[in-house]
Coordinates of C-alpha atoms in Angstrom, one line a residue:
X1 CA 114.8 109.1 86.9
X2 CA 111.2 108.0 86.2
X3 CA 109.3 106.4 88.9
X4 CA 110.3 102.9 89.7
X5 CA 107.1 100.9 90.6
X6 CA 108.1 98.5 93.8
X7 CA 105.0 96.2 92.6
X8 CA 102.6 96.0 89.9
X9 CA 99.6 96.0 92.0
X10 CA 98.8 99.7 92.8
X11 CA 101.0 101.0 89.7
X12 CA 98.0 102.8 87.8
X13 CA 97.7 105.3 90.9
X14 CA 99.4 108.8 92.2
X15 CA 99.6 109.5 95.7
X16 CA 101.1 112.8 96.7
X17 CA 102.0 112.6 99.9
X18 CA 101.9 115.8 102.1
X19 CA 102.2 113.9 105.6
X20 CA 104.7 113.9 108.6
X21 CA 106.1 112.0 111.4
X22 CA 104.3 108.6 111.5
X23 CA 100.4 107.9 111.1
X24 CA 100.6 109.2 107.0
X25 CA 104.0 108.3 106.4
X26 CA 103.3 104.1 107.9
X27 CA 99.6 104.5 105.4
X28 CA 101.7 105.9 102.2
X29 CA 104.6 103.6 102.7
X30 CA 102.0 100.6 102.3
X31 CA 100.9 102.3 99.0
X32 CA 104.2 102.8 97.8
X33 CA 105.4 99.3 98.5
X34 CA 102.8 98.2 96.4
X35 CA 103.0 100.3 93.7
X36 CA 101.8 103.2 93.9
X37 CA 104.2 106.1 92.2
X38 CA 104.3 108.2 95.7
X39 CA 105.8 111.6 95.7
X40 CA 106.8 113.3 99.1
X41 CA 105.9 116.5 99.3
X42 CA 107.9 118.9 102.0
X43 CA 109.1 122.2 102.3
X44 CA 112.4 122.8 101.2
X45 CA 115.3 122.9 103.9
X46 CA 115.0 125.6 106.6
X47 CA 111.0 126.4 106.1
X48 CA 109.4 124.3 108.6
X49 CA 110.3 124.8 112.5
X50 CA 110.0 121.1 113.2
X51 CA 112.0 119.8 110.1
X52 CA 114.7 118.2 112.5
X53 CA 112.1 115.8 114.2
X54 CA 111.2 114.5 110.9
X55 CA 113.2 115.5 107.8
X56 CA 116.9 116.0 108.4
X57 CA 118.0 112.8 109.0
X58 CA 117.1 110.8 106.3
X59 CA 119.7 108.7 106.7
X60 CA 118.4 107.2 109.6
X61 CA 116.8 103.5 109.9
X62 CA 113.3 105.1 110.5
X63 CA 112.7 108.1 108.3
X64 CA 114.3 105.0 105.4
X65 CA 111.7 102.3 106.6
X66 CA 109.3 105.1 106.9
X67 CA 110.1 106.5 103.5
X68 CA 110.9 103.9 101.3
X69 CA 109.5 103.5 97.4
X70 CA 108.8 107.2 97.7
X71 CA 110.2 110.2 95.5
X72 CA 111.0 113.5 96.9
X73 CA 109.7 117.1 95.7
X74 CA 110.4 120.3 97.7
X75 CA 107.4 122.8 98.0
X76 CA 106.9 126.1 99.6
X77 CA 103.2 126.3 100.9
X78 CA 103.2 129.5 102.0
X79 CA 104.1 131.1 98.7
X80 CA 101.1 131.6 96.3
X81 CA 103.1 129.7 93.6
X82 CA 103.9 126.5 95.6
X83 CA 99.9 126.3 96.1
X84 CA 99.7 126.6 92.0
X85 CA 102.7 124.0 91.6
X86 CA 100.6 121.5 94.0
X87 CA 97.0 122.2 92.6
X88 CA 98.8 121.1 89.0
X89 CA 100.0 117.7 90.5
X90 CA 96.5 117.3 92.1
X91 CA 95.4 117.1 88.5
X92 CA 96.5 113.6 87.6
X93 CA 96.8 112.8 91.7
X94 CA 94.4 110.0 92.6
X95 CA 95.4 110.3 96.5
X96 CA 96.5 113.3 98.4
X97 CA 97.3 112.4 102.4
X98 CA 97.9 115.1 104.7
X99 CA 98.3 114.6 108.7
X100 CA 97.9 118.9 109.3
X101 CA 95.6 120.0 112.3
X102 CA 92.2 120.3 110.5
X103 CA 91.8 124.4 109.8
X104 CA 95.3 124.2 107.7
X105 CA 94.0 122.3 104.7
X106 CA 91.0 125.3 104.4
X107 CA 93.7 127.6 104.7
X108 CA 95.9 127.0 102.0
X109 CA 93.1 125.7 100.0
X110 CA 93.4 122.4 100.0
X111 CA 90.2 121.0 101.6
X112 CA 88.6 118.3 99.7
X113 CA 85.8 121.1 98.5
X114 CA 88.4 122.9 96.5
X115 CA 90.4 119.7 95.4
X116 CA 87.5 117.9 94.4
X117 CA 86.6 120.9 91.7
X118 CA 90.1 120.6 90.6
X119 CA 89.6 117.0 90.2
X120 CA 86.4 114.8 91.1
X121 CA 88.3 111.8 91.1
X122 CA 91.2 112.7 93.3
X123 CA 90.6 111.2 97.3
X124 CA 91.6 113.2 99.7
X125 CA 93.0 111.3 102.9
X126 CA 93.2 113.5 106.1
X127 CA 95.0 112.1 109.8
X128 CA 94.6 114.2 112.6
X129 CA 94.7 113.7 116.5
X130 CA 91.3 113.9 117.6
X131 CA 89.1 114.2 114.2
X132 CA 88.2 117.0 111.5
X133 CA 85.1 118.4 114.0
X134 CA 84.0 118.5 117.5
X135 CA 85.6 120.4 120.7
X136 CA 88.9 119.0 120.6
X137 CA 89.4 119.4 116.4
X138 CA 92.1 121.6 117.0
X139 CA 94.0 120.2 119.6
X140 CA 97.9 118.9 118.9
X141 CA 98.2 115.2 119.2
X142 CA 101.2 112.8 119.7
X143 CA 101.0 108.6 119.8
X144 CA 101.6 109.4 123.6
X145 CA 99.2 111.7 124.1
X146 CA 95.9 109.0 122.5
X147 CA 97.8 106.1 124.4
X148 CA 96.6 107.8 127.5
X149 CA 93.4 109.3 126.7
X150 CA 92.1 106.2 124.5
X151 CA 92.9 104.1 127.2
X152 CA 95.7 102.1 126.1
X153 CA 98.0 103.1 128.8
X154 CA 95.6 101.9 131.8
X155 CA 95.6 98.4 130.7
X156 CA 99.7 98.3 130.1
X157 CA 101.9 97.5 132.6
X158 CA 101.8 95.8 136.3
X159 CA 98.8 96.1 138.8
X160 CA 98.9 98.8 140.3
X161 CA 102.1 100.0 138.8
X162 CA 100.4 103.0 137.3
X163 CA 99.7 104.1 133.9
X164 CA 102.6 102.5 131.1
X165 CA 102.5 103.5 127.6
X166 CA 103.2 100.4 125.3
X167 CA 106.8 100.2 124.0
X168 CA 105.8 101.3 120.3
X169 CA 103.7 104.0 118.7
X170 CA 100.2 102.1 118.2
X171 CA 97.9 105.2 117.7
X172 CA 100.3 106.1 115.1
X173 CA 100.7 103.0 113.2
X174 CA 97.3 101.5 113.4
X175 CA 95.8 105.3 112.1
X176 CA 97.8 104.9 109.4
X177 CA 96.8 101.3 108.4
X178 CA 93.1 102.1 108.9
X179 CA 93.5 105.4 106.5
X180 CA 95.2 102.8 103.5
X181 CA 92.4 100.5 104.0
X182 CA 90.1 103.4 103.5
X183 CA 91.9 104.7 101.0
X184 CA 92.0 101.3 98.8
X185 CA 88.4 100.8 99.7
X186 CA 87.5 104.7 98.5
X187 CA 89.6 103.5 95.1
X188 CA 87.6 100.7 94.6
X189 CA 84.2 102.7 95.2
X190 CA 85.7 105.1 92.7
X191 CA 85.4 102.4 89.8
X192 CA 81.5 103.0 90.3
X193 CA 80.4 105.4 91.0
X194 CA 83.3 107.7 89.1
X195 CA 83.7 110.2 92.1
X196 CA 86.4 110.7 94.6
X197 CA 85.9 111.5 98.2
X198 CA 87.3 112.5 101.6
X199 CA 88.6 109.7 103.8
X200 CA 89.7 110.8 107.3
X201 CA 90.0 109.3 110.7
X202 CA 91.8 109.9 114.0
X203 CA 94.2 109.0 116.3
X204 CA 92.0 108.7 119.1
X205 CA 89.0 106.7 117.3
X206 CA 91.8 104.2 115.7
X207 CA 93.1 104.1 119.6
X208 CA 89.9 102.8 120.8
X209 CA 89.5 100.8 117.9
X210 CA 92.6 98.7 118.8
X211 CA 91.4 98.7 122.2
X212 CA 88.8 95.9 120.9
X213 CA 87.5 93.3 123.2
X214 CA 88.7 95.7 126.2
X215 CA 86.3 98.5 124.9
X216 CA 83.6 96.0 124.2
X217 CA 84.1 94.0 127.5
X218 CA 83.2 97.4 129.2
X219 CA 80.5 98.9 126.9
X220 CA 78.2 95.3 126.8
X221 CA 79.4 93.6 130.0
X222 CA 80.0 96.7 132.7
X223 CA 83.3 95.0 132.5
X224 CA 86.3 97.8 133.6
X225 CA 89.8 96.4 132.5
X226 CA 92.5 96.7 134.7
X227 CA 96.3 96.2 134.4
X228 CA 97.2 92.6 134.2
X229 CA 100.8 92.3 133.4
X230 CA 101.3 89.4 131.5
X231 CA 98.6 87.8 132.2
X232 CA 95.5 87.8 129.8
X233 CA 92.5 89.4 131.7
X234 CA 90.1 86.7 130.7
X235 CA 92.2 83.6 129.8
X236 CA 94.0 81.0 131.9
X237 CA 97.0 79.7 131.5
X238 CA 98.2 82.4 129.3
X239 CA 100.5 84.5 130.1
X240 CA 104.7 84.8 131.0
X241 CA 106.1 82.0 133.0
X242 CA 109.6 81.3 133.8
X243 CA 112.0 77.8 133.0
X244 CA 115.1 77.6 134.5
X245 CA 116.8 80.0 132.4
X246 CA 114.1 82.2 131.9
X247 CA 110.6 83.6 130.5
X248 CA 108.6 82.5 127.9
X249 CA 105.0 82.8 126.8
X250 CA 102.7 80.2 126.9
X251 CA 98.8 80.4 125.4
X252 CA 96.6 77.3 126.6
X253 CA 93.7 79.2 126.6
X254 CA 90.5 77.5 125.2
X255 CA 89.4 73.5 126.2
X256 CA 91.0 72.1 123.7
X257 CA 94.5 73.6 124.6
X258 CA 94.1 73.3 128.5
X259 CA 93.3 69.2 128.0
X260 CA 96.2 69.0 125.3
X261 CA 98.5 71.4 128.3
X262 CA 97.7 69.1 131.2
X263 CA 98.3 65.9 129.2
X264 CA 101.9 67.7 127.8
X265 CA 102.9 68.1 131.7
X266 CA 101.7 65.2 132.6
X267 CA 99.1 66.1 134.9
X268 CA 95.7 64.6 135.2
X269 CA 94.7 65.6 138.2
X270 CA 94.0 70.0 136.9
X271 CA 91.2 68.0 134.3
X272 CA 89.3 67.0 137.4
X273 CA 89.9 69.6 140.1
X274 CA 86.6 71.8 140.5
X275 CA 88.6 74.7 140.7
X276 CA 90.0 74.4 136.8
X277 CA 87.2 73.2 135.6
X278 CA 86.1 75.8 132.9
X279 CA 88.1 78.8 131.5
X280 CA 86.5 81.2 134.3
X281 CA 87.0 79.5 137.1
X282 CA 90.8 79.2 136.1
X283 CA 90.7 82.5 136.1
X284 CA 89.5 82.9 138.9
X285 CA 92.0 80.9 140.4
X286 CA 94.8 81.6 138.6
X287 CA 96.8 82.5 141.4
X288 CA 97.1 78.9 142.5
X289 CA 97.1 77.0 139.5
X290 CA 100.3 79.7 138.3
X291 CA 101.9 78.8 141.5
X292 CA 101.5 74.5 140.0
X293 CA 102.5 75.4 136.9
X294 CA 105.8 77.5 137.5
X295 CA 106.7 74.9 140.1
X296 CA 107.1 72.4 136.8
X297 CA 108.4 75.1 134.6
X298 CA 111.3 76.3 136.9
X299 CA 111.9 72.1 136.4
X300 CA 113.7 72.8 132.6
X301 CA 114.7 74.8 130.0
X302 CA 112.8 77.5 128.1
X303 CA 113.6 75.8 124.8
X304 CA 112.7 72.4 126.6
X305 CA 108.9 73.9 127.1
X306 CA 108.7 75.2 123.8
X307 CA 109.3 72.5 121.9
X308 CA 107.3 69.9 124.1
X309 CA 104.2 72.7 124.1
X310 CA 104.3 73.2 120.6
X311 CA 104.8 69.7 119.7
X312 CA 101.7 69.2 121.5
X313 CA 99.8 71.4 120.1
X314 CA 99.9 74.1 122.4
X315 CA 101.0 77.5 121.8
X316 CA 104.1 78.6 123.5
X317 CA 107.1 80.9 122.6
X318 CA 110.1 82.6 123.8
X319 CA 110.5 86.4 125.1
X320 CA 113.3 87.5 122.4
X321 CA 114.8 90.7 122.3
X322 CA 115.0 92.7 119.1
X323 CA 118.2 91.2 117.8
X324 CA 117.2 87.5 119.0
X325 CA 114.1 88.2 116.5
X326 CA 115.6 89.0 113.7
X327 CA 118.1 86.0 114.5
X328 CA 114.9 83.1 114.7
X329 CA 114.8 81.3 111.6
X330 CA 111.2 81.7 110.6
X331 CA 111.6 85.3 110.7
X332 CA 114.6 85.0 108.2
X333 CA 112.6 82.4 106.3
X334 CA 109.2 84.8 105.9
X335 CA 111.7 87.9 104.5
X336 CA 111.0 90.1 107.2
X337 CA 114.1 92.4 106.9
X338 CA 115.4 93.4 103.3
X339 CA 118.6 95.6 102.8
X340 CA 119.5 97.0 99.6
X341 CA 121.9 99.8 98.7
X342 CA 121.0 103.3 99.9
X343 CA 120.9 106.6 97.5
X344 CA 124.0 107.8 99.5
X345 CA 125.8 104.2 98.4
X346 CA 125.5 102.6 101.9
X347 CA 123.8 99.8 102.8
X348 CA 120.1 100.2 104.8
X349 CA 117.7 97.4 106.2
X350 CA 113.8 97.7 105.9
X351 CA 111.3 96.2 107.3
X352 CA 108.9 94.5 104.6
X353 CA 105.0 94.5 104.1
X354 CA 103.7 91.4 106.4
X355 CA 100.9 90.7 104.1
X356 CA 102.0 88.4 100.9
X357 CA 99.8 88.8 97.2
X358 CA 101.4 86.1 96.0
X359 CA 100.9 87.1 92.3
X360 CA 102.0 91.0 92.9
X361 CA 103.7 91.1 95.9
X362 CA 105.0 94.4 97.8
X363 CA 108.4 95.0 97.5
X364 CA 111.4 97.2 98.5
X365 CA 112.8 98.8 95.6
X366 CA 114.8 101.8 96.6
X367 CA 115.6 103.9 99.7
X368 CA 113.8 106.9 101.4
X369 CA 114.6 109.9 98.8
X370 CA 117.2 112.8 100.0
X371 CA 115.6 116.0 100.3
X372 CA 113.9 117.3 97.0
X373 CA 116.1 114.6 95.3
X374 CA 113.2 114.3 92.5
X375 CA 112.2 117.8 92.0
X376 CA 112.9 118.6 88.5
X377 CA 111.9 115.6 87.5
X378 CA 108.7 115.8 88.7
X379 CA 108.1 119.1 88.0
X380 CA 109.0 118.4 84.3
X381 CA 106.4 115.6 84.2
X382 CA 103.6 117.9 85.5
X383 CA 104.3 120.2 82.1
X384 CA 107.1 122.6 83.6
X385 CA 110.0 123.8 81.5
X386 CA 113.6 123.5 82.4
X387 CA 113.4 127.8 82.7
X388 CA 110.1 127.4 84.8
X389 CA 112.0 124.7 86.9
X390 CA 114.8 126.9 87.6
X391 CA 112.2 130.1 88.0
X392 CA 110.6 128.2 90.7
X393 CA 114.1 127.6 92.3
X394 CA 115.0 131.0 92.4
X395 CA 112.3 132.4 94.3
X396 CA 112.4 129.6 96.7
X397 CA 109.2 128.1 96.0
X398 CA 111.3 124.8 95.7

């Protein structure tokens, strides 16, 4: 089976995929869903040590979301013929992403010096833990790991609770994002000057880099953040408070929102007190004015707040668990889950691509591939013969 485009946007490119785990896999998979013909590149069954933590079961709901759009080619690396079989492919590539420590491209010859005199256009996209050079180049790194050392975990969680690593891999996923925006943007340099080029970034920088206003409150202001819960460190009211039946989130940060807020609650009085009278000093005091504000909210219902709050133009929302999400109807209405019919005939539900081109949308179109499922087709496209195909298969080089 020929490659089946998910969108026409990114149709026109190749992007061989030679990444694991998470950071590569979440930057392809935005390729693939739209468009791009993405071929997974992996080491056939019982090669790699690790294979368990992020090949063998492809039948579960990550490694599919993860893995969607994409096609499937087995390779051995570490035979001298699997190098030839992947230098081929990197003849019509236009992308090659790779997540290895940095010294492993240079070892099997596939730094962006050797691919780049195979071909000048290709763009080679490398992930790594702590970047390509400098004194930690070399070390291992897991989502866990940057959480902690680019600060993440020391702003999550309670006061005083102690360091708390946020409940989803955002080194990972936001590495990956940054390297497709790269990637795209290295595409669209490409239609100048002609050339490709390396695009790489790291864990840690794209850690800091979502540490945003935290980082920059620090670095201009002397400003050291702290755990603050729920609470936003520079914004009040805003933050989790609890109706009668439970927590919600509410957001009346900003003058606009804290004069619409006090006239949804009815309370004149906060627009005069000294105490509240610009965003600092309610932060200031936020201990007190919390303390009036739950005293109304334990009053009614969480859906009672909501709807008066955001009919009044101030933001507000529930705390929903991950099946009460999927349940709400604007998440139904915006498509965020899709299922379709699995390569093993089951049934599998993805997550879709939360930015809309309304003319060439992204879109789901098959199921993570099974392990080397588009081998021989592939190979036969890069020029191979059915007797090379089954040569390569008997030495084990796929």
């Amino acid at each position: 089976m020929p490659a089946i485009h998910a969108s026409a946007a990114l149709q026109r490119f190749r992007v061989l995929d030679l990444s694991r785990v998470r950071s590569g896999p979440t930057c392809v998979r935005m390729l693939a869903d739209f468009g791009a013909d993405v071929i997974r590149i992996e080491p056939p069954p019982g090669i790699d040590p690790n294979e368990a933590m992020f090949a063998a079961d492809r039948w579960s709901g990550d490694f599919q979301n993860l893995n969607r759009n994409k096609r499937s080619l087995t390779l051995n690396l570490k035979k001298p013929e699997g190098a030839e079989v992947l230098k081929r492919l990197v003849k019509s590539a236009d992308v090659v992403v790779e997540n290895w420590r940095p010294d492993v491209k240079e070892r099997l010859g596939m730094d962006y010096e050797s691919l780049s005199r195979i071909n000048p256009r290709v763009i080679l996209a490398s992930i790594s833990g702590f970047g390509q050079t400098g004194p930690y180049a070399h070390r291992p790194g897991f989502d866990q790991i940057i959480q902690g050392m680019g600060g993440l975990m020391s702003v999550t969680g309670l006061p005083g609770q102690g360091p708390v690593r946020a409940g989803l891999a955002v080194s990972d996923s936001s590495t990956g994002l940054y390297v497709a925006i790269g990637i795209l943007t290295a595409l669209l340099e490409r239609e100048i000057s002609g050339k490709g080029q390396w695009v790489h970034a790291s864990l840690l920088h794209a850690q800091i880099a979502m540490m945003d206003f935290q980082g920059a409150r620090y670095l201009n202001d002397g400003d050291v953040p702290v755990q603050a819960g729920n609470d936003h460190p520079t914004s009040s009211p805003m933050g989790l408070f609890h109706a009668a039946n439970g927590p919600f989130n509410l957001g009346a940060s900003g003058e606009g929102n804290w004069q619409r807020f006090c006239a949804a609650l009815k309370q004149p009085q906060w627009l005069k007190d000294p105490d509240f009278s610009t965003e600092k000093l309610r932060v200031r005091n936020r201990g007190r004015l919390t303390k009036e504000i739950q005293e109304i909210f334990s009053t009614a219902t969480v859906e009672h707040w909501v709807k008066l709050l955001n009919e009044a133009g101030v933001p507000a929302g529930p705390v929903y668990t991950v099946p009460q999400l999927f349940e709400d109807p604007q998440v139904q209405h915006l498509g965020v889950a899709k299922k379709i019919t699995a390569w093993q005939g089951g049934d599998r539900s993805f997550i879709t691509q939360p930015v809309t081109l309304e003319r060439t949308p992204a879109d789901v179109k098959r199921s993570a591939p099974g392990w080397g499922e588009h081998t021989d087709e592939i190979l036969k496209e890069a020029g191979y013969s059915e007797d090379a195909v089954t040569s390569l298969k008997n030495s084990g080089v796929v």
